[in-house]
């Protein structure tokens, strides 16, 4: 007997692979982060049992309860807004923080990851459409400053960029935005000589992950298409 979550996962993985192949890419280049915020640990466990290993969570306390309930092989990415005062606990438990949105948070993660003696991957969250309610770095000058400062870090490793596009965007605007992110990452990697270390592009959610993969995403963050609507 298969669960709806296992079926959904299989469908998402198939579509991801097809999108990669359409773009002449290898399906292995793209990591699926199953975004399990608000979903109960039992649902996350079903996904784990269906082979999913990487999960995205938005709230630190909720995430830790699920980490404690799931096998240690599960890998956790923070994809929600992170206050600097939660950086210590986040640095101790998450493999990656996709929502590094300020130098202050980056420094806090660097310090706490060093204290915890464990490396943490960071993605810089961009807010290129400059929505007031959304976190993220809003322009290239601020982005460059953060990358230059993080080059000195020993424990927080900045591995790429993350974006949540304007929800008003249709397919054309989404694709244009994704392609712009891809170009931006390429340019920065080349300019700073950090190609291999700055290789990740986290973009694409349930409604647009196939377009994001066609435009160059290396990480997609999919919730609803796997777990159904959030309770
Ligand atoms: C909730 C969330 C997702 C997943 O969104 P779905 O539309 O349910 O796939 C992806 N990224 C972030 C940052 C989120 O907060």
Coordinates of N, CA and C in Angstrom, one line a residue, residues 5-227:
X5 N 1.2 10.6 0.2 CA 2.5 11.3 0.3 C 3.5 10.7 -0.6
X6 N 3.6 9.3 -0.5 CA 4.6 8.6 -1.3 C 4.3 8.8 -2.8
X7 N 3.0 8.7 -3.2 CA 2.6 8.9 -4.6 C 2.9 10.3 -5.0
X8 N 2.6 11.3 -4.2 CA 2.9 12.7 -4.6 C 4.4 12.9 -4.8
X9 N 5.2 12.3 -3.9 CA 6.7 12.4 -4.0 C 7.2 11.8 -5.3
X10 N 6.6 10.7 -5.6 CA 7.0 10.0 -6.9 C 6.7 10.9 -8.1
X11 N 5.5 11.5 -8.0 CA 5.1 12.4 -9.1 C 6.0 13.6 -9.2
X12 N 6.3 14.2 -8.1 CA 7.2 15.4 -8.1 C 8.6 15.0 -8.6
X13 N 9.1 13.9 -8.1 CA 10.4 13.5 -8.6 C 10.4 13.3 -10.1
X14 N 9.4 12.6 -10.6 CA 9.3 12.4 -12.1 C 9.3 13.7 -12.8
X15 N 8.5 14.6 -12.3 CA 8.4 15.9 -13.0 C 9.7 16.7 -13.0
X16 N 10.3 16.6 -11.8 CA 11.6 17.2 -11.7 C 12.6 16.7 -12.7
X17 N 12.6 15.4 -12.8 CA 13.6 14.7 -13.8 C 13.3 15.1 -15.2
X18 N 12.0 15.1 -15.5 CA 11.6 15.5 -16.9 C 12.0 17.0 -17.2
X19 N 11.8 17.8 -16.2 CA 12.1 19.2 -16.4 C 13.7 19.4 -16.6
X20 N 14.4 18.6 -15.8 CA 15.9 18.7 -16.0 C 16.3 18.2 -17.4
X21 N 15.7 17.1 -17.8 CA 16.1 16.6 -19.1 C 15.7 17.5 -20.3
X22 N 14.5 18.2 -20.1 CA 14.1 19.1 -21.1 C 15.1 20.3 -21.3
X23 N 15.8 20.6 -20.2 CA 16.7 21.7 -20.2 C 18.1 21.1 -20.5
X24 N 18.3 19.8 -20.8 CA 19.6 19.3 -21.1 C 20.4 19.1 -19.9
X25 N 19.8 19.0 -18.7 CA 20.5 18.9 -17.5 C 20.3 17.5 -16.9
X26 N 21.2 17.1 -16.0 CA 21.1 15.8 -15.4 C 20.1 15.9 -14.2
X27 N 19.2 15.0 -14.0 CA 18.3 15.1 -12.9 C 19.0 15.1 -11.5
X28 N 20.2 14.5 -11.5 CA 20.9 14.5 -10.2 C 21.4 15.8 -9.8
X29 N 21.4 16.8 -10.7 CA 21.9 18.1 -10.3 C 20.9 18.9 -9.4
X30 N 19.7 18.4 -9.3 CA 18.7 19.1 -8.6 C 18.2 18.4 -7.3
X31 N 18.3 19.1 -6.2 CA 17.9 18.5 -4.9 C 16.5 19.0 -4.5
X32 N 15.7 18.0 -4.1 CA 14.3 18.3 -3.7 C 14.3 18.5 -2.1
X33 N 13.9 19.7 -1.7 CA 13.7 19.9 -0.3 C 12.2 19.9 -0.1
X34 N 11.8 18.9 0.7 CA 10.4 18.7 1.0 C 10.0 19.7 2.2
X35 N 9.2 20.7 1.9 CA 8.9 21.7 2.9 C 7.7 21.3 3.7
X36 N 8.1 21.0 5.0 CA 7.1 20.3 5.8 C 6.5 21.2 6.9
X37 N 6.7 22.5 6.8 CA 6.2 23.4 7.8 C 4.7 23.1 8.1
X38 N 4.3 23.2 9.3 CA 2.9 23.0 9.8 C 2.4 21.6 9.7
X39 N 3.1 20.8 8.9 CA 2.7 19.4 8.7 C 3.1 18.6 10.0
X40 N 2.4 17.6 10.4 CA 2.7 16.8 11.6 C 3.9 15.9 11.3
X41 N 4.6 15.5 12.4 CA 5.8 14.6 12.2 C 5.4 13.3 11.5
X42 N 4.2 12.9 11.7 CA 3.8 11.6 11.0 C 3.9 11.7 9.5
X43 N 3.5 12.9 9.0 CA 3.5 13.2 7.5 C 5.0 13.2 7.1
X44 N 5.9 13.8 7.9 CA 7.3 13.9 7.5 C 7.8 12.5 7.5
X45 N 7.4 11.7 8.5 CA 7.9 10.3 8.5 C 7.5 9.5 7.3
X46 N 6.3 9.7 6.8 CA 5.8 9.0 5.6 C 6.7 9.4 4.4
X47 N 7.1 10.6 4.3 CA 7.9 11.1 3.2 C 9.3 10.4 3.4
X48 N 9.8 10.4 4.6 CA 11.1 9.8 4.9 C 11.0 8.3 4.5
X49 N 10.0 7.6 4.9 CA 9.9 6.2 4.5 C 9.8 6.0 3.0
X50 N 9.3 7.0 2.3 CA 9.3 6.9 0.8 C 10.6 7.3 0.2
X51 N 11.6 7.5 1.1 CA 13.0 7.8 0.5 C 13.4 9.3 0.6
X52 N 12.5 10.2 0.9 CA 12.9 11.6 1.0 C 13.8 11.8 2.2
X53 N 14.9 12.6 2.0 CA 15.8 12.8 3.1 C 16.0 14.3 3.5
X54 N 15.7 15.2 2.6 CA 15.9 16.6 2.9 C 14.6 17.3 3.1
X55 N 14.5 17.9 4.3 CA 13.3 18.6 4.7 C 13.5 20.1 4.9
X56 N 12.5 20.9 4.6 CA 12.6 22.3 4.9 C 11.6 22.7 5.9
X57 N 12.0 23.5 6.9 CA 11.1 24.0 7.9 C 11.2 25.5 8.1
X58 N 10.1 26.1 8.6 CA 10.1 27.6 8.7 C 10.2 28.1 10.1
X59 N 10.0 27.2 11.1 CA 9.9 27.7 12.5 C 10.8 26.8 13.3
X60 N 11.8 27.4 14.1 CA 12.8 26.6 14.7 C 12.3 25.6 15.7
X61 N 11.4 26.0 16.6 CA 10.9 25.1 17.6 C 10.2 23.9 17.0
X62 N 9.3 24.2 16.1 CA 8.6 23.2 15.4 C 9.5 22.2 14.7
X63 N 10.5 22.8 14.1 CA 11.5 21.9 13.4 C 12.2 21.0 14.3
X64 N 12.6 21.5 15.5 CA 13.4 20.7 16.4 C 12.5 19.5 16.9
X65 N 11.3 19.7 17.1 CA 10.4 18.6 17.6 C 10.4 17.6 16.5
X66 N 10.4 17.9 15.2 CA 10.3 16.9 14.1 C 11.7 16.3 14.0
X67 N 12.8 17.0 14.1 CA 14.1 16.5 14.1 C 14.3 15.3 15.1
X68 N 13.7 15.6 16.3 CA 13.8 14.6 17.4 C 13.0 13.4 17.1
X69 N 11.9 13.6 16.3 CA 11.0 12.5 16.0 C 11.4 11.6 14.8
X70 N 12.3 12.2 14.0 CA 12.7 11.5 12.8 C 14.1 10.9 12.9
X71 N 14.4 9.9 12.1 CA 15.8 9.3 12.1 C 16.8 10.3 11.9
X72 N 18.0 10.0 12.4 CA 19.1 11.0 12.2 C 19.6 11.2 10.8
X73 N 19.2 10.3 9.9 CA 19.6 10.4 8.5 C 18.8 11.6 7.8
X74 N 17.8 12.1 8.4 CA 17.1 13.2 7.8 C 17.9 14.4 7.9
X75 N 17.9 15.3 6.8 CA 18.7 16.5 6.7 C 17.7 17.7 6.7
X76 N 18.1 18.7 7.4 CA 17.1 19.8 7.6 C 17.6 21.1 7.1
X77 N 16.8 21.8 6.4 CA 17.1 23.1 5.9 C 16.1 24.1 6.5
X78 N 16.7 25.2 7.0 CA 15.8 26.3 7.5 C 15.4 27.1 6.3
X79 N 14.1 27.3 6.0 CA 13.6 28.1 4.9 C 12.8 29.2 5.3
X80 N 12.6 29.4 6.6 CA 11.8 30.5 7.1 C 12.6 31.6 7.7
X81 N 12.0 32.7 8.0 CA 12.7 33.9 8.5 C 13.4 33.5 9.8
X82 N 14.6 33.8 10.0 CA 15.4 33.5 11.2 C 15.8 34.7 11.9
X83 N 15.4 34.9 13.1 CA 15.8 36.0 13.9 C 17.2 35.7 14.5
X84 N 18.1 36.7 14.6 CA 19.4 36.4 15.1 C 19.5 35.8 16.4
X85 N 18.4 36.0 17.3 CA 18.4 35.4 18.6 C 18.1 33.9 18.6
X86 N 17.7 33.4 17.4 CA 17.6 32.0 17.2 C 18.7 31.3 16.5
X87 N 19.7 32.1 16.2 CA 20.8 31.6 15.4 C 21.6 30.5 16.1
X88 N 21.7 30.6 17.4 CA 22.4 29.6 18.1 C 21.8 28.2 17.9
X89 N 20.5 28.1 18.2 CA 19.9 26.8 18.1 C 19.8 26.3 16.6
X90 N 19.6 27.3 15.7 CA 19.6 26.9 14.3 C 21.0 26.4 13.9
X91 N 22.0 27.0 14.3 CA 23.4 26.6 13.9 C 23.7 25.2 14.5
X92 N 23.1 24.9 15.6 CA 23.3 23.6 16.2 C 22.6 22.4 15.5
X93 N 21.5 22.8 14.8 CA 20.7 21.7 14.4 C 20.4 21.6 12.8
X94 N 20.5 22.7 12.1 CA 20.2 22.6 10.7 C 21.5 22.4 9.9
X95 N 21.4 21.6 8.8 CA 22.5 21.5 7.9 C 22.7 22.8 7.1
X96 N 21.6 23.4 6.7 CA 21.6 24.6 5.9 C 20.6 25.6 6.4
X97 N 21.0 26.9 6.3 CA 20.0 28.0 6.5 C 19.9 28.7 5.1
X98 N 18.7 28.6 4.5 CA 18.5 29.2 3.2 C 18.1 30.6 3.2
X99 N 18.0 31.1 4.4 CA 17.4 32.5 4.6 C 18.3 33.4 5.3
X100 N 19.6 33.4 4.9 CA 20.5 34.4 5.4 C 20.2 35.7 4.7
X101 N 19.7 36.7 5.4 CA 19.1 37.9 4.8 C 19.8 39.2 5.4
X102 N 20.9 39.0 6.2 CA 21.6 40.2 6.6 C 22.9 39.8 7.1
X103 N 23.9 40.8 7.1 CA 25.2 40.6 7.7 C 25.1 40.2 9.2
X104 N 24.2 40.8 9.9 CA 24.0 40.5 11.3 C 23.7 39.0 11.5
X105 N 22.7 38.5 10.8 CA 22.4 37.1 10.9 C 23.6 36.2 10.5
X106 N 24.2 36.6 9.4 CA 25.4 35.8 8.9 C 26.5 35.7 10.0
X107 N 26.8 36.8 10.6 CA 27.8 36.8 11.7 C 27.3 35.9 12.9
X108 N 26.1 36.0 13.2 CA 25.6 35.2 14.4 C 25.7 33.7 14.0
X109 N 25.3 33.4 12.8 CA 25.4 32.0 12.4 C 26.9 31.5 12.4
X110 N 27.7 32.3 11.9 CA 29.2 32.0 11.9 C 29.7 31.8 13.3
X111 N 29.4 32.7 14.2 CA 29.9 32.5 15.6 C 29.3 31.3 16.2
X112 N 28.0 31.0 16.1 CA 27.4 29.9 16.8 C 27.8 28.6 16.1
X113 N 28.0 28.6 14.8 CA 28.4 27.3 14.2 C 29.8 27.0 14.6
X114 N 30.7 28.0 14.8 CA 32.0 27.8 15.2 C 32.0 27.3 16.7
X115 N 31.2 27.8 17.5 CA 31.1 27.4 18.9 C 30.6 26.0 19.0
X116 N 29.6 25.6 18.1 CA 29.1 24.3 18.1 C 30.0 23.3 17.4
X117 N 31.1 23.8 16.8 CA 32.0 22.9 16.1 C 31.4 22.1 15.0
X118 N 30.4 22.7 14.3 CA 29.9 22.1 13.1 C 29.7 23.1 12.0
X119 N 30.0 22.7 10.7 CA 29.8 23.6 9.6 C 28.3 23.7 9.3
X120 N 28.0 24.9 8.8 CA 26.6 25.2 8.4 C 26.7 25.8 7.0
X121 N 25.8 25.3 6.1 CA 25.7 25.9 4.8 C 24.7 27.1 4.8
X122 N 25.0 28.2 4.2 CA 24.1 29.3 4.1 C 23.8 29.6 2.7
X123 N 22.6 30.0 2.4 CA 22.2 30.6 1.1 C 21.7 32.0 1.4
X124 N 22.1 32.9 0.6 CA 21.7 34.3 0.8 C 20.3 34.5 0.1
X125 N 19.4 34.8 0.9 CA 18.0 35.1 0.4 C 17.9 36.4 -0.2
X126 N 17.4 36.4 -1.4 CA 17.3 37.7 -2.2 C 15.8 38.1 -2.2
X127 N 15.6 39.4 -2.2 CA 14.2 40.0 -2.3 C 14.3 41.0 -3.5
X128 N 14.5 40.4 -4.7 CA 14.8 41.3 -5.8 C 13.6 42.1 -6.2
X129 N 12.4 41.7 -5.9 CA 11.2 42.5 -6.2 C 10.9 43.5 -5.1
X130 N 11.8 43.5 -4.1 CA 11.7 44.5 -3.0 C 10.3 44.6 -2.4
X131 N 9.7 43.5 -2.1 CA 8.4 43.5 -1.4 C 8.7 43.8 0.0
X132 N 7.9 44.8 0.5 CA 8.1 45.3 1.9 C 8.0 44.2 2.9
X133 N 7.1 43.3 2.8 CA 6.8 42.4 3.8 C 7.7 41.2 3.8
X134 N 8.6 41.1 2.8 CA 9.5 40.0 2.6 C 10.9 40.2 3.0
X135 N 11.5 39.2 3.6 CA 12.9 39.4 4.0 C 13.8 39.2 2.8
X136 N 15.1 39.6 2.9 CA 16.0 39.3 1.8 C 16.8 40.5 1.4
X137 N 17.9 40.2 0.8 CA 18.8 41.3 0.3 C 18.2 41.9 -1.0
X138 N 18.2 43.2 -1.0 CA 17.4 43.8 -2.1 C 18.2 44.4 -3.3
X139 N 19.5 44.4 -3.1 CA 20.3 45.0 -4.3 C 21.7 44.4 -4.3
X140 N 22.3 44.5 -5.5 CA 23.6 43.8 -5.8 C 24.7 44.3 -4.9
X141 N 24.7 45.6 -4.5 CA 25.7 46.2 -3.7 C 25.7 45.5 -2.3
X142 N 24.5 45.3 -1.7 CA 24.4 44.7 -0.4 C 24.8 43.2 -0.5
X143 N 24.4 42.6 -1.6 CA 24.7 41.2 -1.9 C 26.3 41.0 -1.9
X144 N 26.9 41.9 -2.6 CA 28.4 41.8 -2.8 C 29.1 42.0 -1.4
X145 N 28.6 42.9 -0.6 CA 29.2 43.2 0.7 C 29.1 41.9 1.6
X146 N 27.9 41.3 1.5 CA 27.7 40.1 2.3 C 28.6 38.9 1.8
X147 N 28.7 38.8 0.5 CA 29.6 37.7 0.0 C 31.1 38.0 0.4
X148 N 31.5 39.2 0.3 CA 32.9 39.6 0.6 C 33.1 39.3 2.1
X149 N 32.2 39.7 3.0 CA 32.4 39.5 4.4 C 32.4 38.0 4.7
X150 N 31.5 37.2 4.1 CA 31.4 35.8 4.4 C 32.6 35.0 3.9
X151 N 33.4 35.6 3.0 CA 34.6 34.9 2.5 C 35.6 34.6 3.6
X152 N 35.5 35.4 4.6 CA 36.4 35.2 5.8 C 35.9 34.2 6.8
X153 N 34.6 33.8 6.6 CA 34.0 32.9 7.6 C 34.7 31.5 7.5
X154 N 34.7 30.8 8.7 CA 35.3 29.5 8.7 C 34.2 28.4 8.9
X155 N 33.0 28.8 9.5 CA 32.0 27.7 9.9 C 30.7 27.9 9.1
X156 N 30.3 29.1 8.8 CA 29.2 29.3 7.9 C 29.7 29.4 6.5
X157 N 29.4 28.5 5.6 CA 29.8 28.5 4.2 C 28.7 28.9 3.3
X158 N 28.9 30.1 2.7 CA 27.8 30.6 1.8 C 27.9 29.8 0.5
X159 N 26.9 29.0 0.2 CA 27.0 28.1 -1.0 C 26.1 28.6 -2.2
X160 N 25.4 29.7 -2.0 CA 24.6 30.1 -3.2 C 23.5 31.1 -2.8
X161 N 22.5 31.1 -3.6 CA 21.4 32.1 -3.5 C 20.1 31.5 -3.4
X162 N 19.2 32.1 -2.8 CA 17.8 31.6 -2.6 C 16.8 32.8 -3.0
X163 N 15.8 32.5 -3.7 CA 14.8 33.5 -4.0 C 13.4 33.0 -3.9
X164 N 12.5 33.8 -3.4 CA 11.0 33.6 -3.4 C 10.5 34.7 -4.3
X165 N 10.0 34.4 -5.5 CA 9.6 35.5 -6.4 C 8.3 36.1 -5.9
X166 N 8.0 37.2 -6.5 CA 6.7 37.9 -6.3 C 5.6 37.0 -6.6
X167 N 4.7 36.7 -5.7 CA 3.6 35.8 -5.9 C 2.6 36.2 -7.1
X168 N 2.7 37.5 -7.5 CA 1.9 38.0 -8.6 C 2.4 37.5 -9.9
X169 N 3.7 37.1 -10.0 CA 4.3 36.8 -11.3 C 3.6 35.6 -12.0
X170 N 3.4 35.8 -13.3 CA 3.0 34.7 -14.1 C 4.2 34.0 -14.7
X171 N 3.9 33.0 -15.6 CA 5.1 32.2 -16.1 C 6.2 33.0 -16.7
X172 N 5.9 33.9 -17.5 CA 6.9 34.7 -18.2 C 7.8 35.4 -17.2
X173 N 7.1 36.1 -16.3 CA 7.9 36.9 -15.3 C 8.7 36.0 -14.4
X174 N 8.1 34.9 -14.0 CA 8.9 33.9 -13.2 C 10.1 33.4 -13.9
X175 N 9.9 33.0 -15.2 CA 11.1 32.5 -15.9 C 12.2 33.6 -16.1
X176 N 11.7 34.8 -16.3 CA 12.7 35.9 -16.5 C 13.5 36.1 -15.1
X177 N 12.7 36.0 -14.0 CA 13.4 36.2 -12.7 C 14.4 35.0 -12.4
X178 N 13.9 33.8 -12.7 CA 14.8 32.7 -12.5 C 16.1 32.8 -13.3
X179 N 15.9 33.2 -14.6 CA 17.0 33.3 -15.5 C 18.0 34.4 -15.0
X180 N 17.4 35.4 -14.5 CA 18.3 36.5 -13.9 C 19.1 36.1 -12.7
X181 N 18.4 35.3 -11.9 CA 19.1 34.7 -10.7 C 20.3 33.8 -11.1
X182 N 20.0 33.0 -12.2 CA 21.1 32.1 -12.7 C 22.3 32.9 -13.2
X183 N 22.0 33.9 -13.9 CA 23.0 34.8 -14.5 C 23.8 35.5 -13.4
X184 N 23.1 36.0 -12.4 CA 23.7 36.7 -11.3 C 24.7 35.7 -10.5
X185 N 24.2 34.5 -10.3 CA 25.1 33.5 -9.6 C 26.3 33.2 -10.4
X186 N 26.1 33.0 -11.7 CA 27.3 32.7 -12.6 C 28.3 33.9 -12.5
X187 N 27.7 35.1 -12.7 CA 28.6 36.3 -12.7 C 29.4 36.4 -11.4
X188 N 28.8 36.3 -10.3 CA 29.4 36.4 -9.0 C 30.5 35.3 -8.8
X189 N 30.1 34.1 -9.1 CA 31.0 32.9 -9.0 C 32.3 33.2 -9.8
X190 N 32.1 33.7 -11.0 CA 33.2 33.9 -11.9 C 34.1 35.0 -11.3
X191 N 33.4 36.1 -11.0 CA 34.1 37.3 -10.5 C 35.0 37.0 -9.3
X192 N 34.3 36.3 -8.3 CA 35.0 36.1 -7.0 C 35.9 34.8 -7.1
X193 N 35.8 34.1 -8.2 CA 36.6 32.8 -8.3 C 36.1 31.8 -7.3
X194 N 34.8 31.7 -7.1 CA 34.3 30.8 -6.1 C 33.3 29.8 -6.7
X195 N 33.5 29.5 -8.0 CA 32.5 28.7 -8.8 C 32.0 27.4 -8.0
X196 N 33.0 26.6 -7.6 CA 32.6 25.3 -7.0 C 31.9 25.5 -5.6
X197 N 32.2 26.6 -4.9 CA 31.7 26.8 -3.6 C 30.4 27.6 -3.6
X198 N 30.1 28.1 -4.7 CA 28.9 29.1 -4.7 C 28.1 28.6 -5.9
X199 N 27.6 27.3 -5.7 CA 27.0 26.6 -6.9 C 25.5 26.5 -6.8
X200 N 24.9 26.8 -5.6 CA 23.5 26.5 -5.4 C 22.6 27.7 -5.7
X201 N 21.5 27.3 -6.3 CA 20.4 28.2 -6.6 C 19.1 27.6 -6.2
X202 N 18.6 28.1 -5.1 CA 17.3 27.6 -4.5 C 16.2 28.4 -5.0
X203 N 15.4 27.8 -5.9 CA 14.2 28.6 -6.5 C 13.3 27.6 -7.0
X204 N 12.0 27.9 -6.9 CA 10.9 27.0 -7.4 C 10.2 26.4 -6.2
X205 N 8.9 26.5 -6.2 CA 8.0 25.9 -5.2 C 6.9 25.1 -5.9
X206 N 5.9 24.7 -5.2 CA 4.9 23.7 -5.8 C 4.4 24.2 -7.2
X207 N 4.2 25.5 -7.3 CA 3.5 25.9 -8.6 C 4.5 26.1 -9.7
X208 N 5.8 26.3 -9.4 CA 6.7 26.7 -10.5 C 8.1 25.9 -10.5
X209 N 8.1 24.8 -9.8 CA 9.4 24.1 -9.7 C 10.0 23.6 -11.0
X210 N 9.0 23.2 -11.9 CA 9.5 22.8 -13.2 C 10.1 23.9 -14.0
X211 N 9.5 25.1 -14.0 CA 10.1 26.2 -14.7 C 11.4 26.6 -14.1
X212 N 11.5 26.5 -12.7 CA 12.7 26.9 -12.1 C 13.8 26.0 -12.5
X213 N 13.5 24.7 -12.6 CA 14.6 23.7 -13.0 C 15.0 24.0 -14.4
X214 N 14.0 24.3 -15.3 CA 14.4 24.6 -16.7 C 15.3 25.8 -16.8
X215 N 15.1 26.7 -15.8 CA 15.9 27.9 -15.8 C 17.2 27.9 -15.0
X216 N 17.4 26.7 -14.3 CA 18.7 26.5 -13.7 C 18.7 26.3 -12.2
X217 N 17.6 26.1 -11.5 CA 17.6 25.8 -10.1 C 18.4 24.5 -9.8
X218 N 19.1 24.5 -8.7 CA 19.8 23.3 -8.2 C 19.1 22.8 -6.9
X219 N 18.2 23.6 -6.3 CA 17.4 23.2 -5.2 C 16.0 23.7 -5.4
X220 N 15.0 22.8 -5.3 CA 13.6 23.3 -5.3 C 13.0 23.0 -3.9
X221 N 12.1 23.9 -3.5 CA 11.5 23.8 -2.2 C 10.0 23.5 -2.4
X222 N 9.6 22.3 -2.2 CA 8.2 21.9 -2.5 C 7.5 21.4 -1.3
X223 N 6.3 22.1 -1.0 CA 5.5 21.7 0.2 C 4.2 21.0 -0.3
X224 N 3.3 21.9 -0.7 CA 1.9 21.5 -1.0 C 1.8 20.3 -2.0
X225 N 2.7 20.3 -3.0 CA 2.6 19.3 -4.0 C 3.0 17.9 -3.4
X226 N 3.6 17.9 -2.3 CA 4.0 16.6 -1.6 C 3.0 16.3 -0.5
X227 N 2.8 17.3 0.4 CA 2.0 17.0 1.6 C 0.6 17.4 1.5

